[in-house]
Coordinates of C-alpha atoms in Angstrom, one line a residue:
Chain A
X298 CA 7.5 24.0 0.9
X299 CA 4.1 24.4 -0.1
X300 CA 2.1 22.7 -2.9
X301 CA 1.9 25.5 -5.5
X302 CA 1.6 26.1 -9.1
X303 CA 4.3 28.5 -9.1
X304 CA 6.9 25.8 -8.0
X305 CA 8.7 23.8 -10.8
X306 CA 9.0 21.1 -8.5
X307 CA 5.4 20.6 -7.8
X308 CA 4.7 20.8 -11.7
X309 CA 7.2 18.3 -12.4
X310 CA 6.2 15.8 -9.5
X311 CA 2.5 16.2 -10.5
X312 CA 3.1 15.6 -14.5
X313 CA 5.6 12.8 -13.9
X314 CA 3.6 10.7 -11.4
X315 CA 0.2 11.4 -13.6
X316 CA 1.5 11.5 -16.7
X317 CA 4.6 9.2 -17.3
X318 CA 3.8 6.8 -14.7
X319 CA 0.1 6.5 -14.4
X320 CA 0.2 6.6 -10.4
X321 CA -3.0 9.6 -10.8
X322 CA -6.5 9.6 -12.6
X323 CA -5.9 12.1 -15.6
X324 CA -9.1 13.3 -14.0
X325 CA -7.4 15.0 -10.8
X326 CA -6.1 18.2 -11.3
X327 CA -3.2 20.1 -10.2
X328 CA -4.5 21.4 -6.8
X329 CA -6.1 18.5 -4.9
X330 CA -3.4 16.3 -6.2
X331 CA -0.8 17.2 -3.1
X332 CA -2.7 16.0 -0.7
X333 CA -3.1 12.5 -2.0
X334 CA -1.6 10.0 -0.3
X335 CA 0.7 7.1 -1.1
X336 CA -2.5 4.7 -0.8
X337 CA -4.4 7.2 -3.1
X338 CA -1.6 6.3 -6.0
X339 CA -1.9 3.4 -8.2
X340 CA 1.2 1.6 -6.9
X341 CA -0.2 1.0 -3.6
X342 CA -2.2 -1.6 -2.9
X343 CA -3.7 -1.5 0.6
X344 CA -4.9 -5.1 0.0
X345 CA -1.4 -6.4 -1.0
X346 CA 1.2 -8.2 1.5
X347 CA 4.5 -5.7 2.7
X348 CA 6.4 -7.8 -0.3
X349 CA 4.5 -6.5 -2.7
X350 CA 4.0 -3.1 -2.1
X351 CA 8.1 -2.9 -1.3
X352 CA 9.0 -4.1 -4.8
X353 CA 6.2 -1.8 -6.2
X354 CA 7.8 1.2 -4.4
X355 CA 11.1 0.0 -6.0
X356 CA 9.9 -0.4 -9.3
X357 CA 8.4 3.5 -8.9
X358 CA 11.3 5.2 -7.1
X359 CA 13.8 4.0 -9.9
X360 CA 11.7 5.0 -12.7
X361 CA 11.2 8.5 -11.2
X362 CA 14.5 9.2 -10.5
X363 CA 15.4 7.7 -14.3
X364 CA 12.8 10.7 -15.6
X365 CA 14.1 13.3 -13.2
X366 CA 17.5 13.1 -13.9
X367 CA 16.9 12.4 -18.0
X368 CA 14.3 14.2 -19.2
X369 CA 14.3 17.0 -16.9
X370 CA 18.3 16.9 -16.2
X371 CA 18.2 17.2 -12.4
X372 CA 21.4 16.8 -10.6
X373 CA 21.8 15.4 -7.0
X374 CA 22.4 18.2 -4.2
X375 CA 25.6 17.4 -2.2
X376 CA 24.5 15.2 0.4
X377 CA 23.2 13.0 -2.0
X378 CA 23.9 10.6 -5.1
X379 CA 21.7 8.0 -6.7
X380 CA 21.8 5.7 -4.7
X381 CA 20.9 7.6 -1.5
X382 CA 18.4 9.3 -3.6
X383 CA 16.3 6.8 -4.7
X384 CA 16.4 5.1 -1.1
X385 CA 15.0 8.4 0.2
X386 CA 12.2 8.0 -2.5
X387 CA 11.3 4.5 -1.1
X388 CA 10.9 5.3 2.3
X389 CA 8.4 7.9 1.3
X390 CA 6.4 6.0 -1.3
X391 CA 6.0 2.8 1.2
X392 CA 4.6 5.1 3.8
X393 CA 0.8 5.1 2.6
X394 CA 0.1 8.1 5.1
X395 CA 3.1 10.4 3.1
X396 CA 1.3 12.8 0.8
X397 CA 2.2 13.8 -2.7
X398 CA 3.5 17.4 -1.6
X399 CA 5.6 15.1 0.6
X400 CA 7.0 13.6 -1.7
X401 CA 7.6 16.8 -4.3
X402 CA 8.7 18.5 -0.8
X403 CA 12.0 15.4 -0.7
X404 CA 12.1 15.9 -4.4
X405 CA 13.1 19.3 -3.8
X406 CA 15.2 18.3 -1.2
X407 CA 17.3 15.9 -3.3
X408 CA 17.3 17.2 -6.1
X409 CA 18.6 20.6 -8.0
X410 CA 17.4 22.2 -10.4
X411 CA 19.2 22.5 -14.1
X412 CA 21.6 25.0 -14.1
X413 CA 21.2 27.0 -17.3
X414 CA 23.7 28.8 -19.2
Chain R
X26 CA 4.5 8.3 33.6
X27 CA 3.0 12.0 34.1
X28 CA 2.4 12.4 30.6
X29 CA 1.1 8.3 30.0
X30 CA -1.4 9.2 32.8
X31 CA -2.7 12.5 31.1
X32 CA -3.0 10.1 27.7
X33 CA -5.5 7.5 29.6
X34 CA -7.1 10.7 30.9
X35 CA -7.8 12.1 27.7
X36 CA -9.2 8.2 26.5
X37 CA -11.3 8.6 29.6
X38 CA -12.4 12.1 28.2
X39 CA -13.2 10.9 24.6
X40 CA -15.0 8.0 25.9
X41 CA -17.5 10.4 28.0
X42 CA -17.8 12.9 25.5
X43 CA -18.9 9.8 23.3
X44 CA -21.1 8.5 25.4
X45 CA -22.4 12.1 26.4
X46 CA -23.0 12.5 22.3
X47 CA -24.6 9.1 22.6
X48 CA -27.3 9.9 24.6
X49 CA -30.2 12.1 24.0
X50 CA -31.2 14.3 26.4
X51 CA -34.4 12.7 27.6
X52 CA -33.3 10.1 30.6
X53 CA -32.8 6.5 30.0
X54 CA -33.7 3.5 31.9
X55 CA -30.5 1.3 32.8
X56 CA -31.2 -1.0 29.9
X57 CA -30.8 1.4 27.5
X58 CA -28.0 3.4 29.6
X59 CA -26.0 -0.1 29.5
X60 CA -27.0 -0.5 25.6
X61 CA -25.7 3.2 25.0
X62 CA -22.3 2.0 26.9
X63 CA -22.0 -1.0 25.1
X64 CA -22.3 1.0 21.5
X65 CA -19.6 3.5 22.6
X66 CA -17.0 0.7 23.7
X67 CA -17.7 -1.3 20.9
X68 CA -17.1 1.4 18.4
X69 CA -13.8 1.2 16.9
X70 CA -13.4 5.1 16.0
X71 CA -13.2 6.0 19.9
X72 CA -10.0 4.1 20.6
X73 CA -8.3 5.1 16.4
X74 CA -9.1 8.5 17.5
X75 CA -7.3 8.1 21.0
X76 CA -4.7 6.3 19.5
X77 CA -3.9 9.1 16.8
X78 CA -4.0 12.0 19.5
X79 CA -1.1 9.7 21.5
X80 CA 0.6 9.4 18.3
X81 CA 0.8 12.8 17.2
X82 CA 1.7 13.9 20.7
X83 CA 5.0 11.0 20.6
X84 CA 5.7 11.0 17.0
X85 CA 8.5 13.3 17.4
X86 CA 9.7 11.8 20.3
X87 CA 9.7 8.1 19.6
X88 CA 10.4 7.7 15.8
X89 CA 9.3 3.7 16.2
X90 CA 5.8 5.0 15.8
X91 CA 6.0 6.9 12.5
X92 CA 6.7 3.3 11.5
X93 CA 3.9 1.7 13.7
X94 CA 0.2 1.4 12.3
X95 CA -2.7 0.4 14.7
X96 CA -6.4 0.5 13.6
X97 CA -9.4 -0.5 15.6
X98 CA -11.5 -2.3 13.8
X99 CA -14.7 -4.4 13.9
X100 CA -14.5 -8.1 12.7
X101 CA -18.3 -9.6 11.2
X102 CA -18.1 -13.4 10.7
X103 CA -20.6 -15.3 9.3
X104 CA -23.5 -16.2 12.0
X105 CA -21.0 -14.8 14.7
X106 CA -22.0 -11.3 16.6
X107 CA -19.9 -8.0 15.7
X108 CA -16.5 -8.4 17.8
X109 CA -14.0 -4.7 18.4
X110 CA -10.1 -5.8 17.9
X111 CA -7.5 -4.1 16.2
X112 CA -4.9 -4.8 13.4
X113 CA -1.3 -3.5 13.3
X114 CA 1.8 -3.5 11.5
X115 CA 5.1 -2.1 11.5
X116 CA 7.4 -1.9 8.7
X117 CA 10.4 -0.4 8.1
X118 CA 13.8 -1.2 5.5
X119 CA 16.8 0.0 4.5
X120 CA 17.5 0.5 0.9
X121 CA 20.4 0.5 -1.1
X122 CA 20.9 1.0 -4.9
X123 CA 23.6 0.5 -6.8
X124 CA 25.4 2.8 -9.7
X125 CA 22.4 3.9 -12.5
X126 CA 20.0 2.0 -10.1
X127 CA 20.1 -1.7 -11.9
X128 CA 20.4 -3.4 -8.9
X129 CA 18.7 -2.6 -4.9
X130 CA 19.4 -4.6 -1.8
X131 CA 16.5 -4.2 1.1
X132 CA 16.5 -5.3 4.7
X133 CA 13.4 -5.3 5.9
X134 CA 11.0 -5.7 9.3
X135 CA 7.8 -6.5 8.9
X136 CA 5.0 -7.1 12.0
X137 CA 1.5 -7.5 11.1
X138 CA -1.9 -9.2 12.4
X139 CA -5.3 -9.1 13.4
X140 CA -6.4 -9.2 16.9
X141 CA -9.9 -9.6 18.4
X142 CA -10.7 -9.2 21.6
X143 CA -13.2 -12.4 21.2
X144 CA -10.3 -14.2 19.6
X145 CA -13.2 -17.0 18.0
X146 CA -14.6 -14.0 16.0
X147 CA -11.6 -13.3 14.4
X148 CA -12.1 -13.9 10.5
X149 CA -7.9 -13.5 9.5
X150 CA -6.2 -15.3 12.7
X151 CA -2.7 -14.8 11.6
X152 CA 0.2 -12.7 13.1
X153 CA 3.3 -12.1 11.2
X154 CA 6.8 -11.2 12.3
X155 CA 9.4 -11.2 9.3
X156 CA 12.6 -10.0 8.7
X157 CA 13.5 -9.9 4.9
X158 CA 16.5 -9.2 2.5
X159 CA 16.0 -8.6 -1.4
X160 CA 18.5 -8.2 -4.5
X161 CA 16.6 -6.5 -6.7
X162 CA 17.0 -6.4 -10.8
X163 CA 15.8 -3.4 -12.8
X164 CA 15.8 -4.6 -16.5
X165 CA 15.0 -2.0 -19.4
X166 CA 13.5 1.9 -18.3
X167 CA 16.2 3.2 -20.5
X168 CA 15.5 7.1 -21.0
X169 CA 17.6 9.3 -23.5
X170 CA 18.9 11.9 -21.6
X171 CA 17.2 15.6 -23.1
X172 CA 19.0 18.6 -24.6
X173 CA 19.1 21.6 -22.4
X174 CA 16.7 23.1 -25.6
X175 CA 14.1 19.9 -24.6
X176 CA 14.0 20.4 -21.0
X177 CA 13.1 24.0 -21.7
X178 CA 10.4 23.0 -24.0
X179 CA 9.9 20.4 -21.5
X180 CA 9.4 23.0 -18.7
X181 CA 7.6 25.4 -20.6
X182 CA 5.0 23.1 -21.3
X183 CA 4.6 21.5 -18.0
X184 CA 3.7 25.0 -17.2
X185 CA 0.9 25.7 -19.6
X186 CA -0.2 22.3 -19.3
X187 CA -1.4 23.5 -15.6
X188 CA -2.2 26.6 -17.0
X189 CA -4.9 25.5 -19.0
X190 CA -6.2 22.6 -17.0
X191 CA -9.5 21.9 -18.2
X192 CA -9.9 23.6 -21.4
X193 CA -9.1 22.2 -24.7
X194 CA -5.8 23.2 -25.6
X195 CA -4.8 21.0 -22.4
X196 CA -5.4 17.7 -24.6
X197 CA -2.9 19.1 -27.3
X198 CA -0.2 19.9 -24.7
X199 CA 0.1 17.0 -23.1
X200 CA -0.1 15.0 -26.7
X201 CA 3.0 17.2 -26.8
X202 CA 4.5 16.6 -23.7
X203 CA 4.8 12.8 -24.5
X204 CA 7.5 13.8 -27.3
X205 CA 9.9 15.0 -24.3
X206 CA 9.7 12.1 -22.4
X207 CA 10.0 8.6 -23.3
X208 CA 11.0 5.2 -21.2
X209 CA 11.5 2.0 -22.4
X210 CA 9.3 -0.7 -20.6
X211 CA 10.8 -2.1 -17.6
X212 CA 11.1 -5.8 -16.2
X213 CA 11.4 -6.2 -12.1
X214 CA 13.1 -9.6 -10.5
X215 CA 13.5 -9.9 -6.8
X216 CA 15.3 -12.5 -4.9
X217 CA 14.4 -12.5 -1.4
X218 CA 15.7 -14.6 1.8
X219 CA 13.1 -14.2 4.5
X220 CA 13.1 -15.7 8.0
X221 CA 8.9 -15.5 9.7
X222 CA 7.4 -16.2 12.7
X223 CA 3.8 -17.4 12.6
X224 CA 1.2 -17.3 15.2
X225 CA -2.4 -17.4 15.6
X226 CA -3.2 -14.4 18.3
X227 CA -3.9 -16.9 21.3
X228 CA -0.2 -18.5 20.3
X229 CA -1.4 -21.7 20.4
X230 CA -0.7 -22.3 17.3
X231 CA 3.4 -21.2 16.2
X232 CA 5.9 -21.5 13.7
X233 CA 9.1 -20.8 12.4
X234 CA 9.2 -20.6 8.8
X235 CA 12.5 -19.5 6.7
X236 CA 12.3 -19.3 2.8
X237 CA 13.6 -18.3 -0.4
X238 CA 11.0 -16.4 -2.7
X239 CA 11.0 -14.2 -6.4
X240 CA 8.4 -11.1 -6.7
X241 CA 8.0 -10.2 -10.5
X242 CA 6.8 -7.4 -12.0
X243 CA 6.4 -5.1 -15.5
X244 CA 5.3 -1.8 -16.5
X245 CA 4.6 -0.6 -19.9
X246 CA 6.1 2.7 -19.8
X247 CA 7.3 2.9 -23.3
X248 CA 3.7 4.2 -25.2
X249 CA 4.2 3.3 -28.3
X250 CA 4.6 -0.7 -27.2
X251 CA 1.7 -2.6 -27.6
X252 CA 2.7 -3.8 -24.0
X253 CA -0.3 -2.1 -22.4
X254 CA -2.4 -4.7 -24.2
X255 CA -1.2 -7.4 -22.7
X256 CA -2.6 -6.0 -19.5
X257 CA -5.6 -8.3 -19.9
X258 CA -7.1 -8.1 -15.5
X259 CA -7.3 -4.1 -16.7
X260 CA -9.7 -5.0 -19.7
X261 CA -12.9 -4.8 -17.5
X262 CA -12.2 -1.6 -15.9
X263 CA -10.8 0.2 -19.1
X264 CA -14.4 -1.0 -20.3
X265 CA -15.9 1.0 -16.8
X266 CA -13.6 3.8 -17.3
X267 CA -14.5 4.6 -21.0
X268 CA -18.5 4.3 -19.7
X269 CA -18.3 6.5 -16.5
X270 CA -16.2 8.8 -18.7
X271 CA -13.1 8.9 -17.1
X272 CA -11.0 7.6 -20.0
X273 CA -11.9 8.8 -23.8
X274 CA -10.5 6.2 -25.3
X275 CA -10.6 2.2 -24.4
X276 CA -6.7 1.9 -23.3
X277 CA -5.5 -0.5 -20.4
X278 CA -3.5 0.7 -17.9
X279 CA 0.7 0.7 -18.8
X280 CA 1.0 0.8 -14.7
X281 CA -1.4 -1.8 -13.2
X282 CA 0.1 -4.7 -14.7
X283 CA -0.6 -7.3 -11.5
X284 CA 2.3 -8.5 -9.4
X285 CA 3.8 -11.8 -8.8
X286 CA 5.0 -13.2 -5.3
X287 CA 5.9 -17.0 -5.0
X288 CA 8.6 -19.5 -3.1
X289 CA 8.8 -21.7 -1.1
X290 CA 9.1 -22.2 3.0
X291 CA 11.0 -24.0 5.3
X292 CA 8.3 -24.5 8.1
X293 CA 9.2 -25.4 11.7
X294 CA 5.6 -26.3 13.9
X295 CA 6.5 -25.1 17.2
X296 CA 3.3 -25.6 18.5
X297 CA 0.5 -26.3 16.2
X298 CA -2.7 -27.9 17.7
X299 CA -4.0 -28.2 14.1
X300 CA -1.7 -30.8 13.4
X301 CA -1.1 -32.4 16.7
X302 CA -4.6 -33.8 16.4
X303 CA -3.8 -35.7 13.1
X304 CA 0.1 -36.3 13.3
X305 CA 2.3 -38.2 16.2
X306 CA 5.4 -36.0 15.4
X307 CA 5.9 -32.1 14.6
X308 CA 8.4 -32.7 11.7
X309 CA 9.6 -29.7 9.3
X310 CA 7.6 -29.5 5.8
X311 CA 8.4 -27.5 2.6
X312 CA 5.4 -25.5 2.0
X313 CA 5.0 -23.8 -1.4
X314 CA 3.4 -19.9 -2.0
X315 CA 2.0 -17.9 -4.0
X316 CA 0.8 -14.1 -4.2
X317 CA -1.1 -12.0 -6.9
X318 CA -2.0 -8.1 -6.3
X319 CA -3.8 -6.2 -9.0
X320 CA -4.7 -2.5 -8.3
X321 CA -6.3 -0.1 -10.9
X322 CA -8.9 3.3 -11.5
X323 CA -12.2 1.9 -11.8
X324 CA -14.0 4.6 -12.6
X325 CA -14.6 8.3 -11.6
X326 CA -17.7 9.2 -9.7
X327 CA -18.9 12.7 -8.8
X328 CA -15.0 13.9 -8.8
X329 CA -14.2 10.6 -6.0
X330 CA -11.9 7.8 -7.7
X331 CA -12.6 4.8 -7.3
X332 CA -9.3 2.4 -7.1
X333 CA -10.2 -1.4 -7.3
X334 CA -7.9 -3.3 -5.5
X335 CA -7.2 -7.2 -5.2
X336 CA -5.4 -9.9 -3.8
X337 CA -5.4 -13.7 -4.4
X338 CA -2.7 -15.8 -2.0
X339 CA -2.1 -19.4 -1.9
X340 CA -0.1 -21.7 0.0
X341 CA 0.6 -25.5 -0.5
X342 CA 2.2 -28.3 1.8
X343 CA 4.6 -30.1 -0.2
X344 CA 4.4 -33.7 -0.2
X345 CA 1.4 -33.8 2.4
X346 CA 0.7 -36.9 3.9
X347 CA -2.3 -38.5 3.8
X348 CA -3.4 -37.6 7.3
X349 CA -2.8 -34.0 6.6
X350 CA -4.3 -33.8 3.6
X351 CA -8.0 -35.5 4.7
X352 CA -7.9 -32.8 7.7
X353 CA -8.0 -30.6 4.9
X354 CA -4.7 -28.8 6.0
X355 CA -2.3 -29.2 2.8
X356 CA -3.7 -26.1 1.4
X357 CA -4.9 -22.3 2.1
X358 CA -6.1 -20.3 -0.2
X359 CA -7.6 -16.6 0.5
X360 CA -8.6 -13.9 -1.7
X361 CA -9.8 -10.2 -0.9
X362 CA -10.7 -7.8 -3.0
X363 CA -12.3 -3.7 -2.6
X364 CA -13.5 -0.7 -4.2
X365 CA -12.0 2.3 -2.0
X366 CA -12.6 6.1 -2.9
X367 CA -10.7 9.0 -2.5
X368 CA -13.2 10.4 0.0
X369 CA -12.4 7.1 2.1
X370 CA -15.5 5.2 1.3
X371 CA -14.4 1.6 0.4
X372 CA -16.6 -2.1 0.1
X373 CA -14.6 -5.6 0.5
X374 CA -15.5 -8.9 0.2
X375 CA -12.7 -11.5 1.8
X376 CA -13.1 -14.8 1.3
X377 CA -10.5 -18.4 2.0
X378 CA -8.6 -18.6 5.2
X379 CA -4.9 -18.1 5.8
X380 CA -2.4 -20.9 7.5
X381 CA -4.3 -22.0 11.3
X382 CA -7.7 -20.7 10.2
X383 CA -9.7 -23.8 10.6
X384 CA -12.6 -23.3 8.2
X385 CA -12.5 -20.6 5.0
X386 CA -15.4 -17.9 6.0
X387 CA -16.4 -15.1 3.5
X388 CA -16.2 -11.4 5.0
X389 CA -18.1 -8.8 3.7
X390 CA -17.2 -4.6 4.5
X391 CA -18.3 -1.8 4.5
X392 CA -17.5 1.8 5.6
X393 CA -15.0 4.5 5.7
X394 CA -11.0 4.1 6.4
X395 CA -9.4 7.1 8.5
X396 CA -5.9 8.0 8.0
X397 CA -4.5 8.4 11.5
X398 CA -1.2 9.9 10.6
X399 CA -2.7 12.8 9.0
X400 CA -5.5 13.3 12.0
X401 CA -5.0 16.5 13.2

């Protein structure tokens, strides 16, 4: 999946990680913010031991799922539930070479989009 | 083995088309053909570059190495010559959360060092090899879940907010935005059991070293707290960021609150030359740590961010005897600290030693960091 303007995944990854969770300058813009990686975000301190940055990536994954499935009323897709959800989420913020279209890429991935009436 | 020996053929390759860039096309005498060599062995990117072609060719193949990081690097002591070496680390865990995410369990590998080549040159003599479990406790982050109306709005703006990026109806939209979504500020505890191995890189020094340790953390994510304020390490560079213009107003940050590691260790000297010299025996000793990381925008720079990044640990022998303590081995402390850009630009300055580094040097960087899983 690409990173795109005309996905509401991308949109929503891009506004929650700059917006809600401070994790990108409010100086990037939509387009080069895909290709930032996990090292690139605020969480992610290069200079930090492996303890750190795990409970960091903790601290982020729970909070995103928290927005996704609240504010924007995602549901899991079958193969997942919250628990394997945010897990997936780790994995990808504690690799600091996964990019932020990765990440919207497993976003889309786990989970769907409101169903409307 | 066919394909290994096609990988050290293709290092062979890189290391003459190095040496062939090396070189001007005017002959040289031997000393300078053997001063040319020198420079293309000694120059760390030759063997990152080799090393990310092997990994993208195995990635696939051998998922051990999407977890395993190797970088070729040059250490710089003070009044010591340049020295090549390399650091690594692997690190990989298994997560799981429990019902509306309050609580996480991890287990967790984690291998990491520095190795140089001239092991006397190398500044951060410390290898690493941990295996970790963590209960986790999420306190506060409570979100009221939206109406199907508010996610609309919700959506609808999201979408003009992208729309209008840069012009001046952004500013209001977002201000807007902010109604839809709105967290309480969350508190982070972690409990962790750890079991580490400890070695210098010539093994002559070793340890065992089991312990029990608690990672804090906070995040302001509910905006209208005056939590943020409290963020009082962000002070300075909400100061930098209203200069260079990046920020509008003076707010600290309600992400980069710093975090807390600390606990004690069990620590078994296996072999530990250090203390042979000053003690008859190689009893267990209780050794108290400590670890603070504080990452945050500095500024914004020709359309580059510039992330400051820092990191103060400290570790203390507990009831130290008197021997240990006037060989000045009771207590480490080490600090490092960077400015890194987007474009990969970054300055350090390390300074303190870590447990078996005999004196505390001060380390000074400078250069460029390559990502070697997104070579291509």
């Amino acid at each position: 999946m690409a990173w795109t303007k005309q996905s509401k995944t991308c949109r929503t990854v891009y506004l929650v990680l700059q917006e809600d969770l401070e994790q990108i300058s409010q100086t990037v813009e939509f387009e080069p913010a895909g290709a930032l990686t996990m090292d690139q975000l605020q969480f992610y301190s290069t200079a930090a031991s492996s303890g750190i940055v795990d409970a960091e990536a903790k601290i982020i994954a729970v909070s995103y799922d928290r927005i996704l499935v609240n504010s924007y009323r995602r549901s899991y897709k079958a193969t997942f539930d919250q628990q394997s959800a945010v897990a997936a989420l780790v994995e990808i913020l504690k690799d600091k070479e996964k990019t932020v279209e990765d990440l919207s890429d497993t976003t889309g991935q786990i989970y769907a989009e409101r169903r409307t009436a | 083995m066919k394909s290994s020996k096609s990988y050290l053929w293709v290092i062979f390759l890189m290391m003459a088309l190095q040496f062939a860039h090396a070189q001007d096309s005017t002959s040289l005498s031997a000393n300078d053909f053997r001063k040319k060599l020198k420079e293309v062995i000694n120059n760390p990117d030759l063997y990152n570059d080799a090393f990310a072609k092997l990994r993208s060719a195995l990635v696939n193949k051998n998922n051990f190495l999407n977890d395993f990081d190797l970088k070729f690097k040059t250490f710089q002591t003070e009044g010591l010559p340049p020295s090549l070496g390399f650091e690594y680390k692997y690190d990989n865990s298994w997560t799981k959360v429990s019902k509306e995410a309050k609580f996480a369990r991890t287990f967790s590998i984690d291998l990491n060092g520095n190795v140089a080549f001239k092991h006397e040159h190398n500044p951060n003599d410390f290898l690493e090899s941990k295996a970790n479990y963590s209960f986790d406790w999420f306190v506060g982050g409570h979100i009221d879940k939206n109406t199907n109306a508010d996610v609309d709005s919700l959506e609808l703006i999201d979408s003009l907010i992208i729309e209008n990026q840069g012009k001046p109806a952004e500013a209001v939209l977002r201000e807007k935005r902010r109604e839809y979504v709105s967290m309480s500020n969350m508190f982070y505890l972690g409990l962790n059991a750890k079991a580490s191995y400890e070695s210098n890189q010539t093994f002559t020094q070793q340890q065992f070293a089991p312990g029990l340790l608690v990672n804090l953390g906070f995040k302001a994510w509910d905006r209208h707290s005056d939590a943020r304020w409290l963020n009082i390490p962000d002070y300075p560079f909400a100061l930098l960021r209203l200069i260079t213009g990046s920020s509008k107003d003076f707010m600290p940050s309600r992400a980069s609150f710093p975090s807390v590691l600390l606990g004690i260790d069990h620590v078994i000297p296996t072999d530990d030359a250090l203390r042979k010299a000053v003690l008859t025996d190689m009893k267990a000793f209780e050794r108290f740590r400590f670890e603070a990381a504080f990452k945050t925008e500095a500024a914004v720079l020709d359309k580059q961010v510039i992330w400051f990044s820092a990191n103060y640990r400290w570790f203390r022998e507990l009831g130290a005897s008197k021997a240990i303590r006037e060989a000045d081995l009771a207590g480490y402390s080490y600090f490092t600290c960077n400015l890194a850009s987007s474009n990969g630009f970054f300055v350090s300055y390390t300074h303190g030693r870590l447990p078996f580094d005999v004196k505390a040097n001060s380390t000074y960087g400078l250069g460029f960091v390559y990502n070697l899983g997104t070579w291509k």
